[in-house]
Short mmCIF file of C-alpha atoms and ligand atoms in Angstrom, two decimals:
data_model
loop_
_atom_site.label_atom_id
_atom_site.label_comp_id
_atom_site.label_asym_id
_atom_site.label_seq_id
_atom_site.Cartn_x
_atom_site.Cartn_y
_atom_site.Cartn_z
CA UNK A 954 18.93 58.44 -1.05
CA UNK A 955 18.70 56.17 -4.07
CA UNK A 956 19.71 57.92 -7.25
CA UNK A 957 18.49 59.14 -9.64
CA UNK A 958 16.01 61.43 -7.88
CA UNK A 959 14.45 64.84 -8.34
CA UNK A 960 15.22 67.48 -5.79
CA UNK A 961 12.85 70.44 -5.37
CA UNK A 962 13.72 73.75 -3.76
CA UNK A 963 10.43 74.83 -2.18
CA UNK A 964 11.94 78.11 -0.93
CA UNK A 965 12.72 79.14 -4.51
CA UNK A 966 9.25 77.97 -5.52
CA UNK A 967 7.68 80.21 -2.87
CA UNK A 968 9.74 83.20 -4.04
CA UNK A 969 8.73 82.46 -7.64
CA UNK A 970 5.08 82.33 -6.65
CA UNK A 971 5.41 85.65 -4.81
CA UNK A 972 6.75 87.24 -8.00
CA UNK A 973 3.90 85.76 -10.02
CA UNK A 974 1.34 87.12 -7.60
CA UNK A 975 3.02 90.53 -7.57
CA UNK A 976 3.03 90.67 -11.39
CA UNK A 977 -0.54 89.45 -11.78
CA UNK A 978 -1.76 91.92 -9.15
CA UNK A 979 -0.90 94.75 -11.55
CA UNK A 980 -3.73 93.57 -13.83
CA UNK A 981 -7.22 94.02 -12.52
CA UNK A 982 -9.38 90.87 -12.53
CA UNK A 983 -6.53 88.54 -13.45
CA UNK A 984 -6.22 84.91 -12.38
CA UNK A 985 -3.22 82.62 -12.59
CA UNK A 986 -3.74 78.89 -13.08
CA UNK A 987 -0.88 76.45 -12.65
CA UNK A 988 -0.54 74.15 -15.69
CA UNK A 989 -0.24 71.01 -13.64
CA UNK A 990 1.13 68.98 -16.55
CA UNK A 991 4.53 70.52 -15.73
CA UNK A 992 4.94 68.75 -12.38
CA UNK A 993 2.59 66.93 -10.02
CA UNK A 994 5.03 66.21 -7.23
CA UNK A 995 2.82 66.32 -4.09
CA UNK A 996 5.14 68.64 -2.11
CA UNK A 997 5.31 71.03 -5.05
CA UNK A 998 1.53 70.97 -5.44
CA UNK A 999 1.08 71.74 -1.74
CA UNK A 1000 3.12 74.95 -2.03
CA UNK A 1001 1.28 76.03 -5.18
CA UNK A 1002 -2.11 75.28 -3.61
CA UNK A 1003 -1.21 77.33 -0.52
CA UNK A 1004 -0.21 80.23 -2.77
CA UNK A 1005 -3.79 80.27 -4.08
CA UNK A 1006 -3.29 79.52 -7.77
CA UNK A 1007 -6.04 77.95 -9.85
CA UNK A 1008 -5.31 74.96 -12.09
CA UNK A 1009 -5.11 74.19 -15.78
CA UNK A 1010 -5.70 70.49 -16.51
CA UNK A 1011 -5.49 68.52 -19.73
CA UNK A 1012 -6.79 65.14 -18.59
CA UNK A 1013 -9.18 63.45 -16.20
CA UNK A 1014 -6.17 62.05 -14.37
CA UNK A 1015 -4.89 65.57 -13.73
CA UNK A 1016 -8.31 66.61 -12.42
CA UNK A 1017 -8.22 63.68 -9.99
CA UNK A 1018 -4.68 64.49 -8.85
CA UNK A 1019 -5.39 68.14 -8.11
CA UNK A 1020 -8.72 67.49 -6.44
CA UNK A 1021 -6.99 64.93 -4.19
CA UNK A 1022 -4.27 67.48 -3.49
CA UNK A 1023 -6.92 69.86 -2.15
CA UNK A 1024 -7.22 72.37 -4.98
CA UNK A 1025 -10.60 74.03 -5.41
CA UNK A 1026 -12.32 72.30 -8.40
CA UNK A 1027 -14.23 75.48 -9.17
CA UNK A 1028 -10.90 76.98 -10.26
CA UNK A 1029 -9.98 74.27 -12.77
CA UNK A 1030 -9.82 75.02 -16.49
CA UNK A 1031 -9.90 71.79 -18.52
CA UNK A 1032 -8.31 71.90 -22.00
CA UNK A 1033 -7.27 69.15 -24.44
CA UNK A 1034 -8.15 68.21 -28.03
CA UNK A 1035 -9.24 64.69 -27.16
CA UNK A 1036 -11.30 64.58 -23.98
CA UNK A 1037 -12.57 61.04 -23.40
CA UNK A 1038 -16.15 60.48 -22.17
CA UNK A 1039 -15.05 59.58 -18.64
CA UNK A 1040 -12.89 62.69 -18.48
CA UNK A 1041 -15.81 64.94 -19.44
CA UNK A 1042 -17.95 63.20 -16.83
CA UNK A 1043 -15.24 63.57 -14.17
CA UNK A 1044 -15.04 67.28 -14.95
CA UNK A 1045 -18.83 67.66 -14.72
CA UNK A 1046 -18.99 65.67 -11.48
CA UNK A 1047 -16.36 67.91 -9.95
CA UNK A 1048 -18.12 71.13 -11.06
CA UNK A 1049 -14.94 72.54 -12.57
CA UNK A 1050 -14.71 76.21 -13.53
CA UNK A 1051 -14.67 75.83 -17.29
CA UNK A 1052 -14.16 73.43 -20.19
CA UNK A 1053 -11.78 74.69 -22.82
CA UNK A 1054 -13.38 73.28 -25.96
CA UNK A 1055 -11.37 72.60 -29.07
CA UNK A 1056 -13.97 71.38 -31.62
CA UNK A 1057 -17.67 71.27 -32.50
CA UNK A 1058 -18.04 67.49 -31.94
CA UNK A 1059 -16.50 67.90 -28.47
CA UNK A 1060 -18.97 70.68 -27.68
CA UNK A 1061 -21.87 68.44 -28.66
CA UNK A 1062 -20.64 65.58 -26.48
CA UNK A 1063 -20.21 67.88 -23.47
CA UNK A 1064 -23.75 69.17 -24.05
CA UNK A 1065 -25.04 65.60 -24.12
CA UNK A 1066 -23.31 64.52 -20.88
CA UNK A 1067 -24.28 67.76 -19.12
CA UNK A 1068 -27.93 67.12 -20.08
CA UNK A 1069 -27.77 63.59 -18.61
CA UNK A 1070 -26.43 65.02 -15.37
CA UNK A 1071 -28.81 67.99 -15.36
CA UNK A 1072 -25.90 70.43 -15.40
CA UNK A 1073 -24.85 73.48 -17.36
CA UNK A 1074 -21.25 73.36 -18.60
CA UNK A 1075 -19.31 76.63 -18.69
CA UNK A 1076 -17.21 76.71 -21.83
CA UNK A 1077 -14.33 78.74 -23.22
CA UNK A 1078 -13.49 78.16 -26.86
CA UNK A 1079 -9.86 77.52 -27.63
CA UNK A 1080 -9.13 79.56 -30.73
CA UNK A 1081 -6.11 78.76 -32.83
CA UNK A 1082 -4.75 82.28 -33.30
CA UNK A 1083 -2.29 81.36 -36.07
CA UNK A 1084 0.45 83.15 -34.14
CA UNK A 1085 3.88 81.52 -34.28
CA UNK A 1086 6.22 81.23 -31.32
CA UNK A 1087 10.01 81.25 -31.45
CA UNK A 1088 10.60 77.92 -29.77
CA UNK A 1089 11.15 74.24 -30.57
CA UNK A 1090 8.86 73.00 -33.37
CA UNK A 1091 7.47 70.25 -31.12
CA UNK A 1092 6.13 72.77 -28.62
CA UNK A 1093 4.56 75.30 -30.98
CA UNK A 1094 0.78 75.04 -30.70
CA UNK A 1095 -0.78 78.18 -32.11
CA UNK A 1096 -0.31 77.75 -35.86
CA UNK A 1097 -3.20 76.75 -38.09
CA UNK A 1098 -1.27 73.60 -39.07
CA UNK A 1099 -1.21 72.47 -35.39
CA UNK A 1100 -3.97 70.18 -34.12
CA UNK A 1101 -5.04 72.55 -31.34
CA UNK A 1102 -8.06 74.79 -31.11
CA UNK A 1103 -10.80 76.05 -33.37
CA UNK A 1104 -9.90 77.83 -36.58
CA UNK A 1105 -10.37 81.61 -36.22
CA UNK A 1106 -12.63 81.68 -39.27
CA UNK A 1107 -15.07 79.34 -37.49
CA UNK A 1108 -15.18 81.25 -34.21
CA UNK A 1109 -18.52 83.01 -34.66
CA UNK A 1110 -20.23 79.86 -35.89
CA UNK A 1111 -19.07 77.90 -32.84
CA UNK A 1112 -20.10 80.70 -30.44
CA UNK A 1113 -23.57 80.62 -32.02
CA UNK A 1114 -23.68 76.87 -31.50
CA UNK A 1115 -22.77 77.40 -27.83
CA UNK A 1116 -25.71 79.77 -27.55
CA UNK A 1117 -28.06 77.21 -29.13
CA UNK A 1118 -26.99 74.19 -27.11
CA UNK A 1119 -29.14 74.15 -23.96
CA UNK A 1120 -26.54 72.80 -21.53
CA UNK A 1121 -23.68 75.01 -22.70
CA UNK A 1122 -22.85 78.43 -21.32
CA UNK A 1123 -20.36 80.40 -23.41
CA UNK A 1124 -17.84 82.06 -21.09
CA UNK A 1125 -15.07 83.29 -23.34
CA UNK A 1126 -12.01 82.66 -25.46
CA UNK A 1127 -8.84 80.70 -24.78
CA UNK A 1128 -5.45 80.80 -26.52
CA UNK A 1129 -2.11 79.07 -26.09
CA UNK A 1130 0.65 79.66 -28.62
CA UNK A 1131 3.40 77.38 -27.33
CA UNK A 1132 5.93 76.78 -24.62
CA UNK A 1133 9.45 77.98 -23.63
CA UNK A 1134 8.82 81.36 -25.23
CA UNK A 1135 11.47 83.97 -24.45
CA UNK A 1136 10.63 86.52 -27.14
CA UNK A 1137 8.05 88.85 -25.68
CA UNK A 1138 7.10 89.91 -29.22
CA UNK A 1139 5.34 86.56 -29.56
CA UNK A 1140 3.04 87.43 -26.67
CA UNK A 1141 2.52 90.90 -28.13
CA UNK A 1142 1.45 89.29 -31.40
CA UNK A 1143 -1.02 87.19 -29.44
CA UNK A 1144 -2.42 90.32 -27.76
CA UNK A 1145 -2.93 91.95 -31.14
CA UNK A 1146 -4.79 88.89 -32.39
CA UNK A 1147 -7.00 88.77 -29.29
CA UNK A 1148 -7.83 92.47 -29.75
CA UNK A 1149 -8.86 91.83 -33.36
CA UNK A 1150 -11.08 88.91 -32.38
CA UNK A 1151 -12.66 90.92 -29.58
CA UNK A 1152 -13.59 93.62 -32.10
CA UNK A 1153 -15.43 90.94 -34.05
CA UNK A 1154 -17.28 89.87 -30.91
CA UNK A 1155 -18.25 93.49 -30.19
CA UNK A 1156 -19.61 93.88 -33.69
CA UNK A 1157 -21.81 90.84 -33.12
CA UNK A 1158 -22.90 92.03 -29.67
CA UNK A 1159 -21.22 89.12 -27.89
CA UNK A 1160 -19.50 89.55 -24.55
CA UNK A 1161 -16.71 87.22 -23.41
CA UNK A 1162 -16.45 87.11 -19.63
CA UNK A 1163 -13.09 85.32 -19.78
CA UNK A 1164 -10.02 85.83 -21.92
CA UNK A 1165 -7.48 83.09 -21.23
CA UNK A 1166 -4.06 83.61 -22.81
CA UNK A 1167 -2.59 80.23 -21.84
CA UNK A 1168 0.98 79.80 -20.68
CA UNK A 1169 4.31 79.58 -22.44
CA UNK A 1170 6.70 81.89 -20.61
CA UNK A 1171 10.18 80.35 -20.87
CA UNK A 1172 13.01 79.99 -18.37
CA UNK A 1173 16.78 80.51 -18.69
CA UNK A 1174 18.20 77.01 -19.13
CA UNK A 1175 21.67 78.40 -19.91
CA UNK A 1176 22.10 80.54 -16.78
CA UNK A 1177 19.78 79.22 -14.11
CA UNK A 1178 21.89 80.69 -11.31
CA UNK A 1179 21.67 84.19 -12.87
CA UNK A 1180 17.94 83.93 -13.56
CA UNK A 1181 16.42 81.59 -11.01
CA UNK A 1182 13.11 83.47 -11.31
CA UNK A 1183 11.68 84.40 -14.73
CA UNK A 1184 10.95 88.05 -15.49
CA UNK A 1185 7.27 87.97 -14.57
CA UNK A 1186 7.08 91.74 -14.26
CA UNK A 1187 7.91 92.14 -17.93
CA UNK A 1188 5.66 89.24 -18.96
CA UNK A 1189 2.57 90.56 -17.19
CA UNK A 1190 3.28 94.12 -18.35
CA UNK A 1191 2.91 92.99 -21.99
CA UNK A 1192 -0.64 91.86 -21.35
CA UNK A 1193 -1.41 94.86 -19.14
CA UNK A 1194 -0.29 97.26 -21.85
CA UNK A 1195 -1.20 95.51 -25.08
CA UNK A 1196 -4.44 93.72 -24.40
CA UNK A 1197 -7.63 95.76 -24.65
CA UNK A 1198 -9.84 94.07 -22.13
CA UNK A 1199 -13.51 94.89 -22.04
CA UNK A 1200 -15.30 96.09 -18.94
CA UNK A 1201 -15.45 93.47 -16.18
CA UNK A 1202 -13.57 90.91 -18.27
CA UNK A 1203 -11.42 88.35 -16.46
CA UNK A 1204 -7.92 87.65 -17.75
CA UNK A 1205 -6.61 84.13 -17.08
CA UNK A 1206 -3.05 82.81 -17.38
CA UNK A 1207 -1.93 79.17 -17.39
CA UNK A 1208 1.72 79.05 -16.42
CA UNK A 1209 3.57 75.78 -16.05
CA UNK A 1210 7.29 75.79 -16.77
CA UNK A 1211 7.91 79.29 -15.43
CA UNK A 1212 6.39 78.31 -12.08
CA UNK A 1213 8.37 75.16 -11.35
CA UNK A 1214 11.15 74.82 -13.95
CA UNK A 1215 14.03 76.35 -12.00
CA UNK A 1216 12.92 74.82 -8.69
CA UNK A 1217 13.83 71.24 -9.56
CA UNK A 1218 16.99 69.37 -10.50
CA UNK A 1219 17.73 65.77 -11.29
CA UNK A 1220 20.44 64.23 -9.11
CA UNK A 1221 22.27 61.32 -10.65
CA UNK A 1222 25.29 59.22 -9.70
CA UNK A 1223 28.29 58.56 -11.92
CA UNK A 1224 28.58 54.85 -12.62
CA UNK A 1225 31.66 54.88 -14.84
CA UNK A 1226 34.03 57.25 -16.58
CA UNK A 1227 35.00 55.68 -19.85
CA UNK A 1228 37.73 56.82 -22.23
CA UNK A 1229 36.92 55.96 -25.80
CA UNK A 1230 39.11 57.37 -28.54
CA UNK A 1231 38.88 61.15 -28.45
CA UNK A 1232 35.92 61.05 -26.07
CA UNK A 1233 35.52 60.80 -22.33
CA UNK A 1234 32.09 59.52 -21.40
CA UNK A 1235 30.55 60.04 -18.01
CA UNK A 1236 27.99 57.27 -17.71
CA UNK A 1237 25.36 58.15 -15.11
CA UNK A 1238 22.53 56.18 -13.54
CA UNK A 1239 19.82 58.50 -14.92
CA UNK A 1240 18.64 58.09 -18.48
CA UNK A 1241 16.06 59.58 -20.78
CA UNK A 1242 13.49 57.57 -18.87
CA UNK A 1243 14.10 60.02 -16.01
CA UNK A 1244 14.47 63.22 -18.04
CA UNK A 1245 13.44 62.98 -21.66
CA UNK A 1246 13.74 66.64 -22.69
CA UNK A 1247 17.28 66.47 -24.18
CA UNK A 1248 16.44 63.34 -26.23
CA UNK A 1249 12.97 64.49 -27.29
CA UNK A 1250 13.47 68.20 -27.98
CA UNK A 1251 17.24 68.56 -28.13
CA UNK A 1252 16.76 70.62 -24.96
CA UNK A 1253 19.80 71.86 -23.10
CA UNK A 1254 20.08 71.49 -19.32
CA UNK A 1255 23.17 72.68 -17.45
CA UNK A 1256 25.00 69.90 -15.62
CA UNK A 1257 27.28 70.34 -12.61
CA UNK A 1258 29.33 67.99 -10.48
CA UNK A 1259 28.13 68.57 -6.91
CA UNK A 1260 30.63 66.17 -5.29
CA UNK A 1261 33.79 67.70 -6.78
CA UNK A 1262 33.41 71.45 -7.16
CA UNK A 1263 37.14 72.17 -7.80
CA UNK A 1264 38.31 74.19 -10.79
CA UNK A 1265 40.14 71.26 -12.46
CA UNK A 1266 37.74 71.04 -15.39
CA UNK A 1267 37.65 68.39 -18.09
CA UNK A 1268 35.42 67.80 -21.09
CA UNK A 1269 32.93 64.93 -21.10
CA UNK A 1270 29.87 63.57 -22.86
CA UNK A 1271 27.29 62.83 -20.16
CA UNK A 1272 25.24 59.79 -21.12
CA UNK A 1273 22.70 57.45 -19.54
CA UNK A 1274 22.43 53.66 -19.42
CA UNK A 1275 19.43 53.20 -21.76
CA UNK A 1276 20.03 51.07 -24.83
CA UNK A 1277 19.46 53.91 -27.29
CA UNK A 1278 22.01 56.26 -28.86
CA UNK A 1279 19.78 59.24 -28.07
CA UNK A 1280 20.29 58.65 -24.34
CA UNK A 1281 22.68 61.58 -24.07
CA UNK A 1282 22.20 64.44 -21.60
CA UNK A 1283 24.86 66.67 -23.13
CA UNK A 1284 28.01 66.55 -25.24
CA UNK A 1285 31.35 68.28 -24.59
CA UNK A 1286 30.35 69.42 -21.12
CA UNK A 1287 32.95 71.07 -18.92
CA UNK A 1288 32.80 69.41 -15.51
CA UNK A 1289 35.16 69.33 -12.55
CA UNK A 1290 37.25 66.17 -12.78
CA UNK A 1291 34.66 63.46 -12.41
CA UNK A 1292 35.00 59.94 -11.00
CA UNK A 1293 32.82 56.95 -10.22
CA UNK A 1294 30.45 57.70 -7.33
CA UNK A 1295 30.29 61.49 -7.85
CA UNK A 1296 26.87 63.10 -7.88
CA UNK A 1297 25.88 65.30 -10.83
CA UNK A 1298 22.98 67.74 -10.83
CA UNK A 1299 21.07 68.29 -14.05
CA UNK A 1300 19.58 71.74 -13.54
CA UNK A 1301 16.29 73.45 -14.46
CA UNK A 1302 14.45 70.13 -14.50
CA UNK A 1303 11.45 71.02 -12.32
CA UNK A 1304 9.08 71.27 -15.29
CA UNK A 1305 8.35 68.36 -17.63
CA UNK A 1306 10.97 66.27 -15.83
CA UNK A 1307 9.66 63.85 -13.21
CA UNK A 1308 6.20 63.91 -14.77
CA UNK A 1309 7.47 62.72 -18.17
CA UNK A 1310 9.46 59.82 -16.70
CA UNK A 1311 8.82 56.37 -18.15
CA UNK A 1312 9.67 52.79 -17.33
CA UNK A 1313 11.24 51.84 -20.64
CA UNK A 1314 13.89 49.13 -20.14
CA UNK A 1315 11.82 48.17 -17.04
CA UNK A 1316 13.49 50.93 -15.11
CA UNK A 1317 12.20 52.28 -11.81
CA UNK A 1318 10.56 55.68 -11.82
CA UNK A 1319 12.65 58.37 -10.12
CA UNK A 1320 11.44 59.65 -6.76
CA UNK A 1321 11.12 63.32 -5.86
CA UNK A 1322 12.24 64.98 -2.63
CA UNK A 1323 12.32 68.50 -1.29
CA UNK A 1324 15.60 70.06 -0.13
CA UNK A 1325 14.53 69.94 3.54
CA UNK A 1326 13.86 66.18 3.31
CA UNK A 1327 17.45 65.59 2.22
CA UNK A 1328 19.23 67.77 4.86
N1 LLP B 80 -1.92 75.78 -21.29
C1 LLP B 80 -2.01 74.84 -22.26
C2 LLP B 80 -3.29 74.67 -22.95
C3 LLP B 80 -0.89 74.05 -22.59
O1 LLP B 80 -0.99 73.14 -23.56
C4 LLP B 80 0.34 74.24 -21.91
C5 LLP B 80 1.51 73.44 -22.22
C6 LLP B 80 0.39 75.21 -20.89
C7 LLP B 80 -0.76 75.97 -20.62
C8 LLP B 80 1.62 75.48 -20.08
O2 LLP B 80 2.68 75.91 -20.85
P1 LLP B 80 4.03 76.40 -20.15
O3 LLP B 80 3.72 77.63 -19.33
O4 LLP B 80 4.54 75.30 -19.30
O5 LLP B 80 4.92 76.69 -21.29
N2 LLP B 80 6.95 68.90 -22.55
C9 LLP B 80 7.35 70.12 -23.21
C10 LLP B 80 6.37 71.26 -22.98
C11 LLP B 80 4.97 70.94 -23.44
C12 LLP B 80 3.96 72.03 -23.11
C13 LLP B 80 2.56 71.57 -23.40
N3 LLP B 80 1.55 72.53 -23.11
C14 LLP B 80 8.75 70.49 -22.73
O6 LLP B 80 9.33 69.76 -21.93
O7 LLP B 80 9.32 71.48 -23.16
#
């Protein structure tokens, strides 16, 4: 197997999906969509499709990928602040479940294309709830200073516009406050905001068929072996207990990282061990082109030597070959004594790993395999 490559544990993925289904089943009329931006590896998609999840897309390319992978287009939610004309047309052609609209001009363009095609577009409005999330600043989305969604103050006006536009059918409200959220209070705050906004809808005699609360549930990057499956029971119980759903209302979730994050790891080979002053560098054949999260968000992924698993630990900086100083996976890592040719596993890399790979430095894209393909 040529390194670096992603390795996916489909058994863990299946167990994770079982937990998701168990948790969601405690809420009547709830639907879980997989946020496919997290990972589009075909083997991973197959397992998720067979588990019966819907899909959350943010581009026309994602719609094409999931339709080709055999997902039911009528269970696709399509969000994104900047939907291009061809993407809107692709969504209409595939009769997706619902557009998640983020601005008035977008709504008007969807209305126009739907008219040309003689279709009615179902639409949820993405409301910016101005609810913060305790996570990295780059992955907070629900504050009024973020580019996402429609300002709460404009909600009623935009719903009225939906009702006026002939090709638009208002279905409900959508929210997404951010990603890698581990503080359940953040989701509680979202529930409180949704309840407030629903009171406003009631007062105006408007019924939302769908409430979509987005994704964002985090995973344990520090102790993946202790918490291979996120606490879905607790997560779903927040929404079950705190959200006041109206009669017949559907509750939608869009989970990405928590579905696939712990199921994937990046396997990389040690090229050189270099002593340099006080430092020992382990130079591996993967770089930020293969896994950009540490360089982009300062994210921490556990690293283990899977060739030498002895207790003779030493301290290393694990770095890649890219010509940039930020190409560092981790500093002062305790690893079993490491030598050229050893394989290292960078853990919890199933989400936003392979899919964010690039070809900078004209590097090859990493491949992805499942555990059973390797054995
Ligand atoms: N729904 C919407 C509208 C989203 O924008 C996102 C993620 C999700 C659902 C899924 O969120 P999740 O359950 O995965 O937290 N590349 C970053 C994460 C970016 C998330 C973007 N939106 C990272 O590696 O941490």
